[in-house]
mmCIF file of C-alpha atoms and ligand atoms in Angstrom:
data_model
loop_
_atom_site.group_PDB
_atom_site.id
_atom_site.type_symbol
_atom_site.label_atom_id
_atom_site.label_comp_id
_atom_site.label_asym_id
_atom_site.label_seq_id
_atom_site.Cartn_x
_atom_site.Cartn_y
_atom_site.Cartn_z
ATOM 1 C CA MET A 1 -123.899 -112.193 42.264
ATOM 2 C CA SER A 2 -124.463 -113.580 45.768
ATOM 3 C CA GLN A 3 -121.811 -112.877 48.334
ATOM 4 C CA LYS A 4 -120.934 -114.785 51.501
ATOM 5 C CA ASN A 5 -122.672 -113.649 54.695
ATOM 6 C CA GLN A 6 -125.634 -112.329 52.763
ATOM 7 C CA THR A 7 -128.765 -113.203 54.763
ATOM 8 C CA LEU A 8 -131.311 -115.629 53.306
ATOM 9 C CA GLY A 9 -133.814 -112.813 53.065
ATOM 10 C CA GLU A 10 -131.416 -110.603 51.107
ATOM 11 C CA PHE A 11 -130.494 -113.552 48.856
ATOM 12 C CA ILE A 12 -134.148 -114.315 48.072
ATOM 13 C CA ILE A 13 -134.856 -110.706 47.136
ATOM 14 C CA GLU A 14 -131.699 -110.389 45.042
ATOM 15 C CA ASN A 15 -132.335 -113.629 43.152
ATOM 16 C CA GLN A 16 -136.098 -113.412 42.782
ATOM 17 C CA THR A 17 -135.866 -112.037 39.256
ATOM 18 C CA SER A 18 -133.709 -115.008 38.201
ATOM 19 C CA PHE A 19 -136.652 -117.301 38.935
ATOM 20 C CA LYS A 20 -138.923 -117.566 35.904
ATOM 21 C CA TYR A 21 -142.113 -117.486 37.973
ATOM 22 C CA THR A 22 -141.284 -114.134 39.591
ATOM 23 C CA SER A 23 -144.621 -113.739 41.304
ATOM 24 C CA GLY A 24 -142.947 -113.407 44.690
ATOM 25 C CA GLU A 25 -145.087 -116.283 45.977
ATOM 26 C CA LEU A 26 -142.195 -118.726 45.824
ATOM 27 C CA SER A 27 -140.056 -116.275 47.758
ATOM 28 C CA ARG A 28 -142.747 -116.076 50.404
ATOM 29 C CA LEU A 29 -142.915 -119.871 50.411
ATOM 30 C CA ILE A 30 -139.170 -120.180 51.029
ATOM 31 C CA ASN A 31 -139.504 -117.568 53.766
ATOM 32 C CA SER A 32 -142.236 -119.590 55.461
ATOM 33 C CA ILE A 33 -140.011 -122.685 55.347
ATOM 34 C CA ARG A 34 -137.257 -120.582 56.891
ATOM 35 C CA LEU A 35 -139.545 -119.680 59.807
ATOM 36 C CA ALA A 36 -140.705 -123.274 60.363
ATOM 37 C CA ALA A 37 -137.068 -124.437 60.220
ATOM 38 C CA LYS A 38 -136.140 -122.091 63.069
ATOM 39 C CA VAL A 39 -139.078 -123.238 65.189
ATOM 40 C CA VAL A 40 -138.326 -126.933 64.624
ATOM 41 C CA ASN A 41 -134.607 -126.372 65.150
ATOM 42 C CA HIS A 42 -135.326 -124.912 68.582
ATOM 43 C CA GLU A 43 -137.340 -127.979 69.547
ATOM 44 C CA VAL A 44 -134.892 -130.501 68.059
ATOM 45 C CA ASN A 45 -131.979 -128.907 69.869
ATOM 46 C CA LYS A 46 -133.613 -129.288 73.264
ATOM 47 C CA ALA A 47 -134.968 -132.786 72.548
ATOM 48 C CA GLY A 48 -132.642 -134.410 75.039
ATOM 49 C CA LEU A 49 -133.658 -131.922 77.688
ATOM 50 C CA VAL A 50 -137.337 -132.407 76.903
ATOM 51 C CA ASP A 51 -136.851 -136.170 77.175
ATOM 52 C CA ILE A 52 -135.270 -135.761 80.609
ATOM 53 C CA ILE A 53 -137.999 -133.390 81.738
ATOM 54 C CA GLY A 54 -140.678 -135.505 80.116
ATOM 55 C CA ALA A 55 -139.356 -138.530 82.057
ATOM 56 C CA TYR A 56 -141.625 -137.407 84.938
ATOM 57 C CA GLY A 57 -144.695 -138.501 82.990
ATOM 58 C CA ASP A 58 -146.556 -137.910 79.758
ATOM 59 C CA THR A 59 -146.316 -134.148 80.094
ATOM 60 C CA ASN A 60 -143.219 -132.006 80.360
ATOM 61 C CA ILE A 61 -142.414 -129.561 83.140
ATOM 62 C CA GLN A 62 -144.525 -126.850 81.486
ATOM 63 C CA GLY A 63 -147.485 -129.185 81.652
ATOM 64 C CA GLU A 64 -147.466 -129.465 77.832
ATOM 65 C CA GLU A 65 -148.264 -132.812 76.312
ATOM 66 C CA GLN A 66 -144.949 -134.168 75.076
ATOM 67 C CA GLN A 67 -145.203 -134.669 71.325
ATOM 68 C CA LYS A 68 -143.095 -136.905 69.162
ATOM 69 C CA LEU A 69 -140.737 -134.555 67.355
ATOM 70 C CA ASP A 70 -141.678 -135.715 63.902
ATOM 71 C CA VAL A 71 -145.346 -135.046 64.674
ATOM 72 C CA TYR A 72 -144.324 -131.657 66.058
ATOM 73 C CA ALA A 73 -142.236 -130.824 62.977
ATOM 74 C CA ASN A 74 -145.060 -131.915 60.697
ATOM 75 C CA GLU A 75 -147.537 -129.648 62.493
ATOM 76 C CA LYS A 76 -145.169 -126.657 62.422
ATOM 77 C CA PHE A 77 -144.441 -126.864 58.678
ATOM 78 C CA ILE A 78 -148.118 -127.385 57.815
ATOM 79 C CA GLN A 79 -149.189 -124.561 60.166
ATOM 80 C CA THR A 80 -146.629 -122.095 58.760
ATOM 81 C CA LEU A 81 -147.422 -122.845 55.133
ATOM 82 C CA THR A 82 -151.165 -122.680 55.834
ATOM 83 C CA ASN A 83 -151.091 -119.494 57.925
ATOM 84 C CA ARG A 84 -149.154 -117.604 55.294
ATOM 85 C CA ASN A 85 -151.750 -118.585 52.699
ATOM 86 C CA ILE A 86 -149.137 -119.457 50.109
ATOM 87 C CA VAL A 87 -149.898 -123.011 49.003
ATOM 88 C CA CYS A 88 -153.050 -124.789 47.834
ATOM 89 C CA GLY A 89 -152.018 -128.264 49.003
ATOM 90 C CA ILE A 90 -149.521 -130.147 51.173
ATOM 91 C CA ALA A 91 -148.421 -133.798 51.249
ATOM 92 C CA SER A 92 -146.333 -135.155 54.102
ATOM 93 C CA GLU A 93 -144.738 -138.413 55.186
ATOM 94 C CA GLU A 94 -146.720 -137.970 58.416
ATOM 95 C CA GLU A 95 -150.098 -137.645 56.641
ATOM 96 C CA ASP A 96 -151.864 -140.576 54.956
ATOM 97 C CA ASP A 97 -153.452 -138.325 52.334
ATOM 98 C CA PHE A 98 -152.659 -134.900 50.937
ATOM 99 C CA ILE A 99 -154.095 -131.805 52.654
ATOM 100 C CA THR A 100 -156.183 -129.299 50.694
ATOM 101 C CA ILE A 101 -155.669 -125.678 51.777
ATOM 102 C CA ASN A 102 -158.534 -123.132 51.603
ATOM 103 C CA SER A 103 -160.420 -125.116 48.987
ATOM 104 C CA GLN A 104 -163.674 -123.359 49.937
ATOM 105 C CA ASP A 105 -162.148 -120.005 49.018
ATOM 106 C CA GLU A 106 -162.698 -119.665 45.274
ATOM 107 C CA ASN A 107 -160.433 -116.628 45.524
ATOM 108 C CA ASN A 108 -157.609 -118.907 46.550
ATOM 109 C CA GLN A 109 -155.159 -118.067 43.781
ATOM 110 C CA ASN A 110 -152.331 -120.050 45.382
ATOM 111 C CA LYS A 111 -150.568 -122.108 42.753
ATOM 112 C CA TYR A 112 -147.952 -124.131 44.647
ATOM 113 C CA VAL A 113 -148.102 -127.502 46.341
ATOM 114 C CA VAL A 114 -145.455 -128.622 48.852
ATOM 115 C CA LEU A 115 -144.399 -132.167 49.735
ATOM 116 C CA ILE A 116 -142.401 -132.678 52.931
ATOM 117 C CA ASP A 117 -140.595 -135.198 55.038
ATOM 118 C CA PRO A 118 -140.849 -133.093 58.187
ATOM 119 C CA LEU A 119 -138.213 -134.904 60.225
ATOM 120 C CA ASP A 120 -136.225 -137.475 58.302
ATOM 121 C CA GLY A 121 -134.143 -139.810 60.432
ATOM 122 C CA SER A 122 -136.109 -138.931 63.578
ATOM 123 C CA SER A 123 -135.126 -142.243 65.195
ATOM 124 C CA ASN A 124 -131.651 -140.671 65.510
ATOM 125 C CA ILE A 125 -132.937 -137.958 67.835
ATOM 126 C CA ASP A 126 -132.640 -140.215 70.901
ATOM 127 C CA VAL A 127 -128.962 -140.826 70.169
ATOM 128 C CA ASN A 128 -128.175 -137.185 69.360
ATOM 129 C CA VAL A 129 -127.415 -137.777 65.691
ATOM 130 C CA SER A 130 -128.294 -135.083 63.147
ATOM 131 C CA VAL A 131 -131.662 -135.259 61.394
ATOM 132 C CA GLY A 132 -133.305 -133.227 58.656
ATOM 133 C CA THR A 133 -136.383 -131.827 56.953
ATOM 134 C CA ILE A 134 -136.810 -132.322 53.195
ATOM 135 C CA PHE A 135 -139.195 -130.294 51.000
ATOM 136 C CA SER A 136 -140.268 -130.303 47.360
ATOM 137 C CA VAL A 137 -142.326 -127.634 45.555
ATOM 138 C CA TYR A 138 -144.435 -127.863 42.371
ATOM 139 C CA ARG A 139 -146.833 -125.572 40.553
ATOM 140 C CA ARG A 140 -150.297 -127.122 40.595
ATOM 141 C CA VAL A 141 -151.489 -128.673 37.329
ATOM 142 C CA THR A 142 -155.245 -128.422 38.056
ATOM 143 C CA PRO A 143 -157.157 -125.115 37.622
ATOM 144 C CA ILE A 144 -156.339 -122.370 40.140
ATOM 145 C CA GLY A 145 -159.224 -121.715 42.534
ATOM 146 C CA THR A 146 -160.361 -125.360 42.573
ATOM 147 C CA PRO A 147 -159.469 -127.941 45.259
ATOM 148 C CA VAL A 148 -156.171 -129.705 44.522
ATOM 149 C CA THR A 149 -156.286 -133.303 43.327
ATOM 150 C CA ILE A 150 -153.772 -136.167 43.554
ATOM 151 C CA ASP A 151 -152.571 -135.165 40.070
ATOM 152 C CA ASP A 152 -151.043 -132.010 41.553
ATOM 153 C CA PHE A 153 -148.798 -134.225 43.707
ATOM 154 C CA LEU A 154 -148.037 -137.119 41.344
ATOM 155 C CA GLN A 155 -145.863 -135.001 39.068
ATOM 156 C CA LYS A 156 -142.457 -136.158 37.813
ATOM 157 C CA GLY A 157 -139.523 -134.763 39.768
ATOM 158 C CA ASN A 158 -138.368 -132.879 36.660
ATOM 159 C CA GLN A 159 -141.368 -130.569 37.191
ATOM 160 C CA GLN A 160 -140.212 -129.327 40.591
ATOM 161 C CA VAL A 161 -139.824 -125.537 40.884
ATOM 162 C CA ALA A 162 -137.875 -125.733 44.159
ATOM 163 C CA ALA A 163 -136.462 -128.294 46.578
ATOM 164 C CA GLY A 164 -134.358 -128.197 49.688
ATOM 165 C CA TYR A 165 -133.485 -129.588 53.062
ATOM 166 C CA ILE A 166 -132.746 -128.360 56.549
ATOM 167 C CA ILE A 167 -130.049 -130.270 58.422
ATOM 168 C CA TYR A 168 -130.246 -130.031 62.223
ATOM 169 C CA GLY A 169 -126.630 -130.930 62.862
ATOM 170 C CA THR A 170 -123.607 -129.422 64.590
ATOM 171 C CA SER A 171 -125.001 -126.321 62.958
ATOM 172 C CA THR A 172 -128.388 -125.857 61.374
ATOM 173 C CA MET A 173 -128.351 -125.295 57.620
ATOM 174 C CA LEU A 174 -130.963 -124.627 54.973
ATOM 175 C CA VAL A 175 -129.837 -125.857 51.529
ATOM 176 C CA TYR A 176 -132.119 -125.303 48.546
ATOM 177 C CA THR A 177 -132.435 -124.816 44.806
ATOM 178 C CA THR A 178 -134.985 -123.112 42.548
ATOM 179 C CA GLY A 179 -133.325 -124.574 39.466
ATOM 180 C CA VAL A 180 -130.517 -122.029 39.330
ATOM 181 C CA GLY A 181 -127.835 -123.832 41.363
ATOM 182 C CA VAL A 182 -127.702 -124.857 45.032
ATOM 183 C CA ASN A 183 -126.974 -122.532 47.949
ATOM 184 C CA GLY A 184 -126.460 -123.301 51.643
ATOM 185 C CA PHE A 185 -127.379 -121.010 54.528
ATOM 186 C CA THR A 186 -126.206 -121.493 58.111
ATOM 187 C CA LEU A 187 -128.345 -120.381 61.042
ATOM 188 C CA ASN A 188 -126.837 -118.019 63.582
ATOM 189 C CA PRO A 189 -128.949 -119.173 66.540
ATOM 190 C CA ALA A 190 -128.011 -116.144 68.599
ATOM 191 C CA ILE A 191 -129.971 -113.863 66.288
ATOM 192 C CA GLY A 192 -132.132 -116.387 64.422
ATOM 193 C CA THR A 193 -130.799 -115.417 61.005
ATOM 194 C CA PHE A 194 -129.656 -117.695 58.164
ATOM 195 C CA TYR A 195 -126.485 -116.492 56.427
ATOM 196 C CA LEU A 196 -125.191 -117.600 53.016
ATOM 197 C CA SER A 197 -122.288 -119.829 54.062
ATOM 198 C CA HIS A 198 -122.064 -122.219 51.075
ATOM 199 C CA PRO A 199 -122.734 -120.367 47.799
ATOM 200 C CA ASP A 200 -123.111 -122.380 44.576
ATOM 201 C CA MET A 201 -122.624 -125.866 46.129
ATOM 202 C CA LYS A 202 -121.339 -128.581 43.791
ATOM 203 C CA PHE A 203 -120.765 -132.319 44.133
ATOM 204 C CA PRO A 204 -117.114 -133.145 43.389
ATOM 205 C CA LYS A 205 -117.259 -135.210 40.165
ATOM 206 C CA ASP A 206 -115.588 -138.090 41.984
ATOM 207 C CA GLY A 207 -115.264 -139.087 45.608
ATOM 208 C CA LYS A 208 -113.975 -141.696 48.022
ATOM 209 C CA ILE A 209 -116.953 -142.170 50.352
ATOM 210 C CA TYR A 210 -119.736 -144.690 49.927
ATOM 211 C CA SER A 211 -122.805 -144.638 52.163
ATOM 212 C CA VAL A 212 -124.941 -147.778 52.375
ATOM 213 C CA ASN A 213 -126.345 -149.919 55.190
ATOM 214 C CA GLU A 214 -124.156 -152.993 54.668
ATOM 215 C CA GLY A 215 -126.199 -154.820 57.290
ATOM 216 C CA ASN A 216 -128.597 -155.529 54.420
ATOM 217 C CA TYR A 217 -125.799 -156.766 52.122
ATOM 218 C CA ILE A 218 -127.091 -160.321 51.651
ATOM 219 C CA HIS A 219 -130.459 -158.903 50.517
ATOM 220 C CA PHE A 220 -128.970 -156.478 47.934
ATOM 221 C CA PRO A 221 -129.233 -156.946 44.150
ATOM 222 C CA GLN A 222 -126.086 -158.577 42.731
ATOM 223 C CA GLY A 223 -125.098 -155.338 40.964
ATOM 224 C CA ILE A 224 -124.967 -153.457 44.284
ATOM 225 C CA LYS A 225 -123.027 -156.292 45.922
ATOM 226 C CA ASP A 226 -120.530 -156.097 43.046
ATOM 227 C CA TYR A 227 -120.275 -152.313 43.358
ATOM 228 C CA ILE A 228 -119.627 -152.513 47.120
ATOM 229 C CA LYS A 229 -116.831 -155.020 46.496
ATOM 230 C CA TYR A 230 -115.457 -152.643 43.837
ATOM 231 C CA CYS A 231 -115.416 -149.831 46.458
ATOM 232 C CA GLN A 232 -113.479 -152.082 48.848
ATOM 233 C CA MET A 233 -110.836 -153.258 46.352
ATOM 234 C CA GLU A 234 -107.197 -152.074 46.571
ATOM 235 C CA GLU A 235 -106.923 -150.410 43.184
ATOM 236 C CA GLY A 236 -106.383 -146.854 41.945
ATOM 237 C CA ASN A 237 -107.880 -144.432 44.518
ATOM 238 C CA ARG A 238 -109.654 -147.307 46.281
ATOM 239 C CA PRO A 239 -110.543 -148.681 48.753
ATOM 240 C CA TYR A 240 -113.115 -145.993 49.477
ATOM 241 C CA THR A 241 -114.193 -145.086 52.990
ATOM 242 C CA SER A 242 -117.566 -146.293 54.270
ATOM 243 C CA ARG A 243 -119.597 -143.647 56.095
ATOM 244 C CA TYR A 244 -123.262 -144.217 56.988
ATOM 245 C CA ILE A 245 -125.006 -141.925 59.470
ATOM 246 C CA GLY A 246 -128.449 -143.417 58.929
ATOM 247 C CA SER A 247 -129.857 -139.973 58.196
ATOM 248 C CA LEU A 248 -130.297 -139.298 54.457
ATOM 249 C CA VAL A 249 -129.901 -135.540 54.763
ATOM 250 C CA SER A 250 -126.640 -135.896 56.716
ATOM 251 C CA ASP A 251 -125.101 -138.523 54.437
ATOM 252 C CA PHE A 252 -126.165 -136.551 51.348
ATOM 253 C CA HIS A 253 -124.839 -133.257 52.738
ATOM 254 C CA ARG A 254 -121.441 -134.713 53.649
ATOM 255 C CA ASN A 255 -121.155 -136.408 50.246
ATOM 256 C CA MET A 256 -122.019 -133.165 48.439
ATOM 257 C CA ILE A 257 -119.254 -131.324 50.260
ATOM 258 C CA LYS A 258 -116.598 -134.078 50.212
ATOM 259 C CA GLY A 259 -117.658 -136.207 47.242
ATOM 260 C CA GLY A 260 -119.381 -139.537 47.644
ATOM 261 C CA ILE A 261 -122.302 -141.801 46.857
ATOM 262 C CA TYR A 262 -125.398 -142.721 48.878
ATOM 263 C CA ILE A 263 -127.216 -145.953 48.074
ATOM 264 C CA TYR A 264 -130.504 -147.299 49.405
ATOM 265 C CA PRO A 265 -131.179 -150.159 46.982
ATOM 266 C CA SER A 266 -134.068 -152.535 46.610
ATOM 267 C CA THR A 267 -133.712 -155.583 48.827
ATOM 268 C CA SER A 268 -135.409 -158.961 48.844
ATOM 269 C CA LYS A 269 -137.359 -157.701 51.870
ATOM 270 C CA ASN A 270 -138.191 -154.273 50.330
ATOM 271 C CA PRO A 271 -138.307 -154.703 46.522
ATOM 272 C CA ASN A 272 -138.706 -150.924 46.027
ATOM 273 C CA GLY A 273 -136.184 -149.936 48.656
ATOM 274 C CA LYS A 274 -137.099 -147.781 51.651
ATOM 275 C CA LEU A 275 -136.929 -144.146 50.559
ATOM 276 C CA ARG A 276 -140.013 -142.297 49.335
ATOM 277 C CA LEU A 277 -139.975 -140.940 45.793
ATOM 278 C CA LEU A 278 -142.057 -137.799 46.265
ATOM 279 C CA TYR A 279 -140.647 -136.162 49.398
ATOM 280 C CA GLU A 280 -137.211 -137.754 49.782
ATOM 281 C CA CYS A 281 -135.757 -138.927 46.461
ATOM 282 C CA ASN A 282 -137.170 -136.306 44.073
ATOM 283 C CA PRO A 283 -136.092 -133.238 46.110
ATOM 284 C CA MET A 284 -132.658 -134.711 46.839
ATOM 285 C CA ALA A 285 -132.272 -135.693 43.171
ATOM 286 C CA PHE A 286 -133.187 -132.146 42.045
ATOM 287 C CA ILE A 287 -130.572 -130.712 44.414
ATOM 288 C CA ALA A 288 -128.011 -133.335 43.336
ATOM 289 C CA GLU A 289 -128.418 -132.546 39.618
ATOM 290 C CA GLN A 290 -128.331 -128.802 40.265
ATOM 291 C CA ALA A 291 -125.016 -129.461 42.051
ATOM 292 C CA ASN A 292 -123.547 -131.428 39.082
ATOM 293 C CA GLY A 293 -124.352 -134.747 40.775
ATOM 294 C CA LYS A 294 -126.597 -137.579 39.618
ATOM 295 C CA ALA A 295 -129.515 -139.613 40.999
ATOM 296 C CA SER A 296 -131.120 -142.779 39.639
ATOM 297 C CA ASP A 297 -132.712 -146.036 40.731
ATOM 298 C CA GLY A 298 -129.827 -147.829 39.015
ATOM 299 C CA PHE A 299 -131.521 -147.698 35.613
ATOM 300 C CA THR A 300 -133.773 -144.619 35.374
ATOM 301 C CA ARG A 301 -133.108 -140.977 36.262
ATOM 302 C CA ILE A 302 -135.069 -140.342 39.486
ATOM 303 C CA LEU A 303 -136.528 -137.080 38.136
ATOM 304 C CA ASP A 304 -138.010 -138.901 35.123
ATOM 305 C CA ILE A 305 -139.934 -141.509 37.137
ATOM 306 C CA GLN A 306 -143.711 -141.062 36.820
ATOM 307 C CA PRO A 307 -145.145 -141.304 40.370
ATOM 308 C CA THR A 308 -148.192 -143.540 40.818
ATOM 309 C CA GLU A 309 -148.917 -143.092 44.530
ATOM 310 C CA LEU A 310 -148.182 -140.551 47.244
ATOM 311 C CA HIS A 311 -145.963 -142.706 49.469
ATOM 312 C CA GLN A 312 -144.332 -144.921 46.893
ATOM 313 C CA ARG A 313 -140.764 -146.060 47.463
ATOM 314 C CA VAL A 314 -137.929 -146.317 44.925
ATOM 315 C CA PRO A 315 -134.351 -147.611 45.037
ATOM 316 C CA PHE A 316 -132.048 -144.583 45.338
ATOM 317 C CA ILE A 317 -128.445 -144.094 44.159
ATOM 318 C CA CYS A 318 -127.283 -140.484 44.436
ATOM 319 C CA GLY A 319 -124.103 -138.439 44.617
ATOM 320 C CA SER A 320 -120.932 -137.677 42.645
ATOM 321 C CA LYS A 321 -121.675 -138.269 38.995
ATOM 322 C CA SER A 322 -118.817 -140.670 38.179
ATOM 323 C CA MET A 323 -119.540 -142.769 41.278
ATOM 324 C CA VAL A 324 -123.246 -143.056 40.441
ATOM 325 C CA GLU A 325 -122.404 -143.964 36.837
ATOM 326 C CA LYS A 326 -120.043 -146.725 38.024
ATOM 327 C CA ALA A 327 -122.756 -148.150 40.316
ATOM 328 C CA GLU A 328 -125.233 -148.026 37.393
ATOM 329 C CA GLU A 329 -122.684 -149.905 35.260
ATOM 330 C CA PHE A 330 -122.612 -152.762 37.790
ATOM 331 C CA MET A 331 -126.404 -152.771 38.058
ATOM 332 C CA GLN A 332 -126.859 -152.837 34.264
ATOM 333 C CA GLN A 333 -124.083 -155.408 33.668
ATOM 334 C CA VAL A 334 -125.847 -157.952 35.877
ATOM 335 C CA THR A 335 -129.179 -157.301 34.169
ATOM 336 C CA VAL A 336 -127.575 -157.945 30.775
ATOM 337 C CA SER A 337 -125.721 -161.080 31.956
ATOM 338 C CA THR A 338 -128.665 -162.694 33.802
HETATM 339 P P1 P6P B 401 -131.781 -147.913 57.548
HETATM 340 C C1 P6P B 401 -134.261 -142.583 57.966
HETATM 341 O O1 P6P B 401 -135.243 -143.445 58.504
HETATM 342 C C2 P6P B 401 -134.140 -142.906 56.482
HETATM 343 O O2 P6P B 401 -135.349 -142.635 55.860
HETATM 344 C C3 P6P B 401 -133.000 -142.113 55.871
HETATM 345 O O3 P6P B 401 -132.863 -140.853 56.425
HETATM 346 C C4 P6P B 401 -131.797 -142.997 56.162
HETATM 347 O O4 P6P B 401 -130.737 -142.831 55.210
HETATM 348 C C5 P6P B 401 -132.394 -144.408 56.056
HETATM 349 O O5 P6P B 401 -133.787 -144.276 56.329
HETATM 350 C C6 P6P B 401 -131.792 -145.340 57.064
HETATM 351 O O6 P6P B 401 -132.428 -146.592 56.888
HETATM 352 O O7 P6P B 401 -132.667 -149.034 57.056
HETATM 353 O O8 P6P B 401 -130.373 -148.018 57.001
HETATM 354 O O9 P6P B 401 -131.815 -147.685 59.029
#
């Protein structure tokens, strides 16, 4: 049984046997994500400083070319996963196509593929609002030792073997699941170690926070408009509170701790919504369900959606189970009545 203040490394070792694929590779994969998270965290936390320094031109005071942080984060996660020779393929929001790792090495017995949003919400960096990294892990479905194909990435979310996020906020946390619950680790920056601070995280079944960009209200489906009005009505434990950080990882993390619902629906401008299925919605949905929450597009469980392309978008409703089910009710009522 995990105990508070256990380090991430100790936790991985202790819980490795509980993971059905106990090859140790997944543990090494989580460890490589841990390393990349620390490197990116260092850079994110000095972003403001770098911006000030970088103001003297295109290079910073060390003469380094100033990189956009999401490009930097993308490079660090890809580099770490590649260098440790753990995965056979990577897909990223920052890469048009998937990346094949060591395909020329027929001895490449690596069986995992990773999909990442290296720095979600990066537009918030300039205003010092928390941002995050999201990752999703699958076992490949094509033969080991051959180059990965798109089929290895277009798997349903219910096939994920691990998923997690790093939130670069007032503190830096790594929250992940391997299908046996959700655990949160907080970084002690002084010594660069993640400690188990939030064991066995669970969404409260109900909540009083709804997170949606109401600036798009007039473009929402009628069911979402009706649900938002329901949240605002004086009745029972309502009105709810509206909280929207504009960073999925931050809104999700707060809702998981306090109870709440996050909604990024389809709009007339974006019929499939904005969020990406493979490296945003699927990993967050896996975590949500492992934490007794729920995630759907209003009609279909996110984890059951068959992906058709790497960067496809889906409407996303996720959070406390009873809140998601109420939003689905409004969505499905309108469909029936229209
Ligand atoms: P909007 C960030 O760009 C992101 O992908 C999520 O992290 C966030 O919840 C959403 O988009 C914000 O989008 O359109 O409300 O600014």
